[in-house]
């Protein structure tokens, strides 16, 4: 699926054909193409979907005149949360369609697969939504940047906070694919290090699970103080709704939403979501810059949803990529994805969504992580006023230490 309809493509082709050959070649040489690869129709649609596309386009708009005549094209595809579909799209984009950079890619199994294709084709891959920390560990490559969050950061912030608050026994409800496994693994490490215990876990089929009742019954039977939800999007929403229906939290059990987005809170409503704790690296109402960015992109967001951190990451990643392309020149950037990523690592990252940050040698973009609590209905001052900040983990402490990831790009 592309952002252009058939009539538009025909018109564009006719106009291009009318150009003198030297002008056509010059225009092509000064063009970069970005592919937004995500879930446009499934359980991660509100987390990514059209909202990520809107944020990518907003980055291009915000750069405006600084692009100095460089042409930027955007194409979009739905990977259906399937690695085989994601790989086929990425290969076609790189081999046939001239895509230079792929961004977003929720679902860690898809992210890991696309990661390898980008390396093979020497293209740029900016992962905003696939959470597995292996992307900057055992699976790191010189062509990939991990932009917005990962399982280690989520485990340390949310999981660590729950243990410190007395939640020393856990039971996991885990999505049965790479993301869920990595999130359970990383959170378990923090629990064990703090002297807590993991009493058990159940793996839920992905995708397609909507009834979590039997899994919640198993969690309740374990008598764990905390039920860790190692899932995301629609799975997290359904788990929390059904836990409330079962009265799980009324019996004293705590829910740890290890990856939750503001769109999930909106879908749940404050009455159901109040008191839940989660971690994000972006909140639209955090400061003047985040509010300004949100105001600009909001008219193009689906259903007036406020952008979440994954979507804001697409804005930030696109902006930084284009700044690097401007420094290198479009032709040079297109010719060597690894060199473009190296230039991005060497440049400071600056944008309204995340402020001033940086990128490490392993491709991990580092920034502060915010431990957030969902407000009670009476605390909310208006539309989408959903979070209060409990604590901030500084950028240099939020993510796994560089020396511990096992990335081959890091010199020992």
Short mmCIF file of C-alpha atoms in Angstrom, two decimals, residues 13 121 128 171 207 233 316 375 400:
data_model
loop_
_atom_site.label_atom_id
_atom_site.label_comp_id
_atom_site.label_asym_id
_atom_site.label_seq_id
_atom_site.Cartn_x
_atom_site.Cartn_y
_atom_site.Cartn_z
CA UNK A 13 4.44 9.71 -14.16
CA UNK A 121 20.72 -4.57 1.64
CA UNK A 128 10.51 2.85 17.01
CA UNK A 171 3.24 -14.25 37.80
CA UNK A 207 -1.91 -12.79 17.58
CA UNK A 233 -1.89 -2.95 22.57
CA UNK A 316 11.90 12.09 15.92
CA UNK A 375 -4.94 9.48 37.20
CA UNK A 400 21.04 -1.38 29.62
#
